[in-house]
Amino acid sequence: MQSGAIRPLANMLPRNLFNEEHDAFRETVRKFYEKEVVPNTEKYEQQQHVDRDLWNKAGALGLLCCTMPEQYGGSGVDRLYSMILIEEQAYAMDSATGFSLHSDIVANYINNFGNEEKKLKWIPKMASGETITAIAMTEPGTGSDLQAVRTSAVADGDDYVINGSKIFITNGYLCDMAIVVCKTGDAEKGSANLSLFIVEANRAGFSKGKPLHKIGMKGQDTCELFFDNVRVPKENLLGMLGMGFIMLMKELAWERMLVAIICQAGAEAAFAHTVQYSKDRKAFGKPIGTFQNSRFKLAELRTEIDFCRAYLDRCMQLQLEENLGIDAAAAAKYKISDMFSKVVDECLQLHGGYGYMLEYPIARAYIDNRANRIYAGTNEIMKELISRSL
Ligand SMILES: Cc1cc2nc3c(=O)[nH]c(=O)nc-3n(C[C@H](O)[C@H](O)[C@H](O)COP(=O)(O)OP(=O)(O)OC[C@H]3O[C@@H](n4cnc5c(N)ncnc54)[C@H](O)[C@@H]3O)c2cc1C
């Protein structure tokens, strides 16, 4: 059974977010994944990163940074286009491409907080795929508690000098530039200490580890980054000194939505695969899908997927109206990533022993999905955020 060949089942909860232009864009994205990405899945997994020219191909088709303004090389389209890109990645069951982090997180920081010069310098090259980017927050000593970062940036003449290291950085191996969260204040902890710096990968003292050995998402280049007296000019400060934490907060709801979107579409893909499998596979002389347990399990999963879809699409409407609360987005991230884990676990069970074999898409979905409950803020941190709104 090949991945990338399946769509969500047609009779799931109908959606009403998209128009014909969105549908045409979806077709372009679907073909891109089918032609350029799915046939190379094993190669990407072996080398632990995608090919660099995949980024250029995506850029040439307008699939990178498409929500950025046209004067900076984007298409100036709404975030439903980002949603489509992420959904098609999930329907193709791809976990190697790190386009969304580059287009929907890093580009937003530069567009929201960069001056005109920075926007003109970076966004067009990011949109073409010439420049690959990462965001480096997590450190060996701290992840959830961002205010405790130790990587420091110290002013020295016309430069800042950066020292420290970051871990688990998506796109880390291929990146040409990273936005690095640094401590610039004196206090031991505290949000006013943090600032964001644009750091080019070719700066002296900036080095990268080999892609880390993960249990899943093996084609995604997740790396350690090291900063040994890296000098960056003062103009590489993004936004205002000491405002890093507040800047990171601005798009937080959207960043949680990105994970919720990929989990929802991933669950729909896993479910569609499993419904098909349960019709094809026979035991005791009949399709396994005819057993009452299988039918009830599939009915339960379909119900959970549809409920989450309704909540997610409503959140997306609020996002488009710029009215989505951090608590609602946190709930989407936590609930839908939990739902995805449950769906792939039950779907794997319905595959029997074949579900444990890596050539079956459900096995890959089972191991790939796990990180969603950890990154972009762990699900425990999501519950913290939700509880604070009560
Ligand atoms: C595949 C992958 C890709 C990633 N990509 C990036 C990236 O591109 N850039 C980047 O900066 N980071 C990235 N990360 C890092 C990720 O964001 C962190 O792993 C995550 O924020 C958790 O931090 P931690 O690993 O230090 O865990 P910790 O913070 O040490 O947490 C350990 C456990 O304690 C729990 N915990 C911590 N604090 C609390 C609390 N207050 N209340 C209750 N429970 C708590 C956590 O929920 C977790 O279960 C990535 C991680 C993975 C796995």
Coordinates of C-alpha atoms and ligand atoms in Angstrom, one line a residue:
M1 CA 0.0 0.0 0.0
Q2 CA 1.5 3.3 -1.1
S3 CA 1.2 6.5 0.9
G4 CA 0.1 9.7 -0.9
A5 CA -2.7 8.0 -2.8
I6 CA -5.6 8.6 -0.5
R7 CA -8.0 11.5 0.1
P8 CA -10.2 12.0 3.2
L9 CA -13.5 10.1 2.8
A10 CA -16.0 12.1 0.8
N11 CA -18.8 11.6 3.3
M12 CA -17.1 13.2 6.3
L13 CA -18.5 16.4 7.8
P14 CA -18.9 18.9 4.9
R15 CA -16.7 22.0 5.1
N16 CA -17.5 25.5 3.9
L17 CA -14.2 27.4 4.2
F18 CA -12.9 27.3 0.7
N19 CA -13.8 28.9 -2.7
E20 CA -12.9 27.8 -6.2
E21 CA -9.5 29.6 -6.1
H22 CA -8.6 27.7 -3.0
D23 CA -9.7 24.4 -4.6
A24 CA -7.5 25.1 -7.7
F25 CA -4.5 25.9 -5.4
R26 CA -5.2 22.7 -3.5
E27 CA -4.9 20.8 -6.8
T28 CA -1.5 22.3 -7.4
V29 CA -0.3 21.4 -4.0
R30 CA -1.6 17.9 -4.2
K31 CA 0.2 17.3 -7.5
F32 CA 3.4 18.7 -6.0
Y33 CA 3.3 16.3 -3.1
E34 CA 2.4 13.4 -5.3
K35 CA 5.1 14.1 -7.9
E36 CA 8.0 15.6 -6.0
V37 CA 7.7 14.4 -2.4
V38 CA 6.0 11.0 -2.0
P39 CA 8.3 9.1 -4.4
N40 CA 11.3 10.4 -2.4
T41 CA 10.1 9.5 1.1
E42 CA 12.6 6.7 1.7
K43 CA 15.5 8.7 0.3
Y44 CA 14.7 11.6 2.6
E45 CA 14.5 9.3 5.5
Q46 CA 17.8 7.7 4.8
Q47 CA 19.6 11.0 4.4
Q48 CA 17.5 12.6 7.2
H49 CA 16.7 15.7 5.2
V50 CA 14.9 16.6 2.0
D51 CA 16.8 17.6 -1.1
R52 CA 17.7 21.3 -1.2
D53 CA 16.2 21.7 -4.7
L54 CA 12.8 20.6 -3.4
W55 CA 12.6 24.0 -1.7
N56 CA 13.3 25.8 -5.0
K57 CA 10.6 23.7 -6.7
A58 CA 8.1 24.6 -4.0
G59 CA 9.2 28.3 -4.3
A60 CA 8.8 28.3 -8.1
L61 CA 5.2 27.0 -7.7
G62 CA 4.4 29.8 -5.2
L63 CA 4.0 27.3 -2.3
L64 CA 6.4 29.1 0.1
C65 CA 5.5 32.2 2.0
C66 CA 2.4 32.6 -0.1
T67 CA 0.6 34.7 2.6
M68 CA 3.4 37.3 2.5
P69 CA 2.7 40.6 0.7
E70 CA 3.3 40.6 -3.0
Q71 CA 6.0 43.4 -2.8
Y72 CA 8.1 40.9 -0.8
G73 CA 7.7 38.0 -3.2
G74 CA 4.6 36.4 -1.6
S75 CA 1.1 36.1 -3.2
G76 CA -0.6 38.2 -0.5
V77 CA -3.3 35.4 0.0
D78 CA -5.2 34.6 3.1
R79 CA -4.2 31.9 5.7
L80 CA -6.6 29.4 4.2
Y81 CA -3.8 28.8 1.6
S82 CA -1.5 27.9 4.5
M83 CA -4.2 25.5 5.8
I84 CA -4.4 23.9 2.3
L85 CA -0.7 23.5 2.1
I86 CA -0.5 21.8 5.5
E87 CA -3.6 19.6 4.8
E88 CA -2.1 18.3 1.5
Q89 CA 1.2 17.5 3.3
A90 CA -0.8 15.5 5.8
Y91 CA -2.9 13.7 3.1
A92 CA 0.3 12.8 1.4
M93 CA 1.4 11.5 4.8
D94 CA 4.7 13.5 4.4
S95 CA 6.6 14.4 7.5
A96 CA 9.9 15.5 5.9
T97 CA 9.1 18.9 4.5
G98 CA 9.5 21.8 7.0
F99 CA 7.8 24.4 4.7
S100 CA 5.2 25.5 7.2
L101 CA 7.6 26.5 9.9
H102 CA 9.5 28.6 7.3
S103 CA 6.5 30.2 5.6
D104 CA 4.0 30.4 8.5
I105 CA 6.3 31.2 11.5
V106 CA 9.7 32.6 10.5
A107 CA 8.3 34.8 7.6
N108 CA 5.6 36.2 9.9
Y109 CA 8.3 37.3 12.4
I110 CA 10.2 39.2 9.8
N111 CA 7.0 40.6 8.3
N112 CA 5.6 41.6 11.6
F113 CA 8.7 43.0 13.3
G114 CA 11.3 43.6 10.6
N115 CA 11.9 47.0 9.1
E116 CA 11.5 47.5 5.3
E117 CA 15.2 46.7 4.7
K118 CA 14.9 43.3 6.5
K119 CA 11.7 42.4 4.7
L120 CA 13.2 43.2 1.3
K121 CA 16.3 41.4 2.2
W122 CA 14.8 38.1 3.5
I123 CA 11.3 37.4 2.4
P124 CA 11.7 37.3 -1.4
K125 CA 14.6 34.8 -1.0
M126 CA 12.5 32.8 1.4
A127 CA 9.6 32.8 -1.0
S128 CA 11.7 31.5 -3.9
G129 CA 13.3 28.8 -1.7
E130 CA 16.8 30.2 -2.1
T131 CA 17.0 30.8 1.6
I132 CA 15.8 28.1 4.1
T133 CA 15.0 29.2 7.6
A134 CA 14.6 27.9 11.1
I135 CA 13.4 29.3 14.5
A136 CA 15.7 28.4 17.4
M137 CA 14.2 28.7 20.8
T138 CA 14.7 25.3 22.6
E139 CA 18.0 24.6 24.4
P140 CA 19.4 21.5 26.0
G141 CA 18.5 23.0 29.4
T142 CA 15.1 24.5 28.7
G143 CA 12.1 24.0 26.3
S144 CA 8.8 24.7 28.0
D145 CA 10.3 27.4 30.2
L146 CA 11.4 29.7 27.4
Q147 CA 12.2 32.5 29.8
A148 CA 15.1 30.4 31.1
V149 CA 17.1 30.4 27.9
R150 CA 20.9 30.8 28.4
T151 CA 22.1 31.5 24.9
S152 CA 23.3 35.1 25.3
A153 CA 23.8 38.0 23.0
V154 CA 26.2 40.7 24.3
A155 CA 26.7 44.1 22.7
D156 CA 30.3 44.8 21.6
G157 CA 30.9 47.8 19.5
D158 CA 28.7 47.7 16.4
D159 CA 28.0 44.0 16.9
Y160 CA 26.3 41.5 19.2
V161 CA 28.3 38.4 20.2
I162 CA 26.2 35.3 20.5
N163 CA 27.2 32.2 22.6
G164 CA 25.2 29.1 23.5
S165 CA 23.4 26.3 21.8
K166 CA 19.9 25.2 20.6
I167 CA 18.4 21.8 20.2
F168 CA 15.6 20.1 18.2
I169 CA 15.6 22.7 15.6
T170 CA 13.4 22.0 12.6
N171 CA 15.1 22.7 9.2
G172 CA 18.3 23.1 11.3
Y173 CA 20.6 21.1 9.0
L174 CA 19.6 22.9 5.7
C175 CA 18.9 26.3 7.1
D176 CA 20.7 29.4 5.7
M177 CA 19.3 31.6 8.4
A178 CA 17.8 31.1 11.9
I179 CA 15.9 33.5 14.1
V180 CA 17.6 32.8 17.4
V181 CA 16.1 33.6 20.8
C182 CA 18.8 35.1 23.0
K183 CA 19.1 36.4 26.5
T184 CA 20.1 40.1 26.4
G185 CA 19.1 41.1 29.9
D186 CA 20.9 40.8 33.3
A187 CA 18.3 39.1 35.4
E188 CA 18.5 35.3 36.0
K189 CA 15.0 34.9 34.5
G190 CA 12.3 37.1 33.1
S191 CA 10.5 37.9 29.8
A192 CA 12.3 41.3 29.5
N193 CA 15.6 39.5 29.0
L194 CA 14.8 38.0 25.6
S195 CA 15.5 39.3 22.2
L196 CA 15.3 37.8 18.7
F197 CA 18.3 37.9 16.3
I198 CA 18.6 37.0 12.6
V199 CA 21.7 34.8 12.4
E200 CA 23.0 33.8 9.0
A201 CA 24.3 30.2 8.9
N202 CA 27.6 31.2 7.2
R203 CA 28.7 33.5 10.2
A204 CA 32.0 32.5 11.8
G205 CA 31.4 30.4 14.9
F206 CA 27.9 29.2 13.9
S207 CA 27.9 25.4 13.4
K208 CA 25.3 22.7 13.1
G209 CA 25.1 19.2 14.4
K210 CA 24.1 16.2 12.3
P211 CA 20.4 15.6 12.0
L212 CA 19.2 14.0 15.3
H213 CA 18.0 10.4 15.3
K214 CA 14.3 10.6 16.0
I215 CA 11.8 7.8 16.4
G216 CA 9.7 9.3 13.6
M217 CA 9.7 12.2 11.1
K218 CA 13.0 10.8 9.9
G219 CA 13.1 12.8 6.7
Q220 CA 12.9 16.1 8.6
D221 CA 16.2 17.7 9.5
T222 CA 16.0 18.4 13.2
C223 CA 19.4 19.6 14.5
E224 CA 21.4 21.1 17.2
L225 CA 22.9 24.6 16.5
F226 CA 26.0 25.9 18.2
F227 CA 27.0 29.5 18.6
D228 CA 30.7 30.1 19.6
N229 CA 31.4 33.9 19.7
V230 CA 29.2 34.5 16.7
R231 CA 29.3 38.1 15.7
V232 CA 26.2 39.7 14.1
P233 CA 25.9 43.4 13.3
K234 CA 23.5 45.3 15.5
E235 CA 21.0 45.6 12.7
N236 CA 20.4 41.8 12.9
L237 CA 18.3 42.4 16.0
L238 CA 14.7 41.7 15.0
G239 CA 12.3 44.2 16.6
M240 CA 13.1 45.8 19.8
L241 CA 15.7 44.8 22.4
G242 CA 14.1 42.9 25.3
M243 CA 10.8 42.5 23.5
G244 CA 11.5 38.9 22.3
F245 CA 9.0 37.2 24.5
I246 CA 6.2 39.6 23.6
M247 CA 7.0 39.2 19.9
L248 CA 6.9 35.5 20.2
M249 CA 3.4 35.8 21.8
K250 CA 1.9 37.7 18.8
E251 CA 1.5 34.7 16.5
L252 CA 1.2 32.0 19.1
A253 CA -2.4 31.2 18.5
W254 CA -1.6 30.7 14.8
E255 CA 1.4 28.5 15.5
R256 CA -0.8 26.2 17.6
M257 CA -3.3 26.1 14.8
L258 CA -0.6 24.9 12.4
V259 CA -0.2 21.8 14.6
A260 CA -3.9 21.3 15.0
I261 CA -4.4 21.5 11.2
I262 CA -1.8 18.9 10.4
C263 CA -3.1 16.6 13.1
Q264 CA -6.7 16.9 11.9
A265 CA -5.8 16.2 8.3
G266 CA -3.4 13.4 9.4
A267 CA -6.2 11.7 11.3
E268 CA -8.5 12.0 8.3
A269 CA -5.8 10.4 6.1
A270 CA -5.1 7.6 8.5
F271 CA -8.9 6.9 8.9
A272 CA -9.4 6.8 5.1
H273 CA -6.6 4.3 4.7
T274 CA -8.0 2.1 7.5
V275 CA -11.6 2.1 6.2
Q276 CA -10.2 0.9 2.8
Y277 CA -7.9 -1.7 4.5
S278 CA -10.9 -3.0 6.6
K279 CA -12.8 -3.6 3.3
D280 CA -9.9 -5.4 1.6
R281 CA -8.5 -7.6 4.4
K282 CA -10.3 -10.8 5.2
A283 CA -10.4 -13.0 8.3
F284 CA -12.8 -15.9 9.0
G285 CA -13.9 -15.6 5.3
K286 CA -15.1 -12.0 5.5
P287 CA -13.7 -8.5 5.4
I288 CA -12.5 -7.5 8.9
G289 CA -14.6 -4.3 8.5
T290 CA -17.7 -6.4 8.8
F291 CA -17.0 -7.4 12.4
Q292 CA -19.0 -5.4 14.9
N293 CA -15.9 -4.4 16.8
S294 CA -14.4 -3.0 13.6
R295 CA -17.5 -1.2 12.6
F296 CA -18.0 0.3 16.1
K297 CA -14.4 1.4 16.3
L298 CA -14.5 3.1 12.9
A299 CA -17.8 4.7 13.9
E300 CA -16.3 6.1 17.1
L301 CA -13.2 7.4 15.2
R302 CA -15.3 9.0 12.5
T303 CA -17.3 10.8 15.2
E304 CA -14.2 12.1 17.0
I305 CA -12.7 13.2 13.7
D306 CA -15.8 15.1 12.6
F307 CA -16.2 16.8 16.0
C308 CA -12.7 18.0 15.9
R309 CA -13.1 19.1 12.3
A310 CA -16.1 21.3 13.3
Y311 CA -14.1 22.9 16.1
L312 CA -11.0 23.4 14.0
D313 CA -12.7 25.0 11.1
R314 CA -14.6 27.4 13.5
C315 CA -11.2 28.3 15.0
M316 CA -9.9 28.9 11.5
Q317 CA -12.8 31.3 10.8
L318 CA -11.9 33.2 14.0
Q319 CA -8.3 33.2 12.9
L320 CA -9.2 34.8 9.6
E321 CA -11.2 37.4 11.5
E322 CA -8.1 37.9 13.7
N323 CA -10.3 37.0 16.7
L324 CA -8.9 33.6 17.8
G325 CA -8.0 33.5 21.5
I326 CA -4.8 31.8 22.7
D327 CA -7.0 29.5 24.9
A328 CA -9.1 28.3 22.0
A329 CA -6.0 27.7 19.9
A330 CA -4.4 25.9 22.7
A331 CA -7.5 23.7 23.1
A332 CA -7.4 22.9 19.3
K333 CA -3.7 21.9 19.5
Y334 CA -4.1 19.8 22.6
K335 CA -7.4 18.1 21.7
I336 CA -6.7 17.4 18.1
S337 CA -3.2 16.1 18.6
D338 CA -4.5 13.8 21.3
M339 CA -7.3 12.7 18.9
F340 CA -4.8 12.1 16.1
S341 CA -2.7 9.8 18.5
K342 CA -5.8 7.9 19.4
V343 CA -6.9 7.5 15.8
V344 CA -3.6 6.2 14.6
D345 CA -3.4 3.8 17.5
E346 CA -6.9 2.3 16.8
C347 CA -6.2 2.3 13.1
L348 CA -3.0 0.4 13.6
Q349 CA -4.8 -2.2 15.7
L350 CA -7.3 -2.7 12.9
H351 CA -4.4 -3.4 10.5
G352 CA -3.2 -6.3 12.7
G353 CA 0.5 -7.3 12.2
Y354 CA 0.7 -5.3 9.0
G355 CA 0.1 -2.1 11.0
Y356 CA 3.5 -2.7 12.6
M357 CA 5.3 -2.8 9.3
L358 CA 6.9 0.4 8.1
E359 CA 5.9 0.0 4.5
Y360 CA 2.3 0.5 5.6
P361 CA 1.4 4.2 5.9
I362 CA -0.4 3.6 9.2
A363 CA 2.9 2.5 10.8
R364 CA 4.6 5.6 9.7
A365 CA 1.7 7.8 10.9
Y366 CA 1.8 6.0 14.3
I367 CA 5.4 7.0 14.9
D368 CA 5.4 10.4 13.1
N369 CA 2.3 11.7 14.9
R370 CA 3.8 11.5 18.4
A371 CA 5.9 14.7 18.2
N372 CA 2.7 16.8 17.8
R373 CA 1.9 16.4 21.5
I374 CA 5.3 17.7 22.3
Y375 CA 6.4 20.6 20.0
A376 CA 4.8 24.0 19.6
G377 CA 4.3 23.9 23.4
T378 CA 3.6 20.5 25.0
N379 CA 0.0 19.5 25.6
E380 CA 0.5 20.0 29.3
I381 CA 1.5 23.6 28.7
M382 CA -1.7 23.9 26.5
K383 CA -3.7 22.9 29.5
E384 CA -1.9 25.5 31.6
L385 CA -2.9 28.1 29.1
I386 CA -6.5 27.0 28.9
S387 CA -6.8 26.9 32.7
R388 CA -5.5 30.5 33.0
S389 CA -8.5 31.6 30.9
L390 CA -11.0 30.2 33.5
Ligands
LIG1 C1 10.5 16.9 16.2 C2 10.7 18.1 17.0 C3 10.9 19.4 16.4 C4 11.1 20.5 17.1 N1 11.3 21.7 16.5 C5 11.7 22.8 17.2 C6 12.0 24.0 16.5 O1 12.0 24.2 15.3 N2 12.5 25.1 17.3 C7 12.5 25.0 18.6 O2 12.9 26.0 19.2 N3 12.1 23.9 19.3 C8 11.7 22.8 18.6 N4 11.4 21.6 19.2 C9 11.4 21.6 20.7 C10 10.1 21.6 21.4 O3 9.4 22.8 21.2 C11 10.3 21.2 22.9 O4 10.8 19.9 22.9 C12 9.1 21.4 23.7 O5 8.8 22.8 23.8 C13 9.3 20.8 25.1 O6 10.5 21.3 25.7 P1 11.5 20.2 26.4 O7 11.8 19.2 25.3 O8 12.6 21.0 26.9 O9 10.6 19.5 27.5 P2 10.5 20.0 29.0 O10 10.1 21.5 29.0 O11 11.7 19.6 29.8 O12 9.2 19.2 29.5 C14 9.3 17.8 30.0 C15 8.0 17.4 30.5 O13 7.6 18.2 31.6 C16 6.3 18.8 31.3 N5 6.3 20.2 31.8 C17 7.2 21.2 31.7 N6 6.7 22.3 32.3 C18 5.5 22.0 32.8 C19 4.5 22.7 33.5 N7 4.7 24.0 33.9 N8 3.4 22.1 33.9 C20 3.2 20.8 33.6 N9 4.1 20.1 32.9 C21 5.2 20.7 32.5 C22 6.2 18.9 29.8 O14 4.9 19.0 29.3 C23 6.9 17.5 29.4 O15 5.9 16.5 29.5 C24 11.1 20.5 18.5 C25 10.9 19.3 19.2 C26 10.7 18.1 18.4 C27 10.5 16.8 19.1

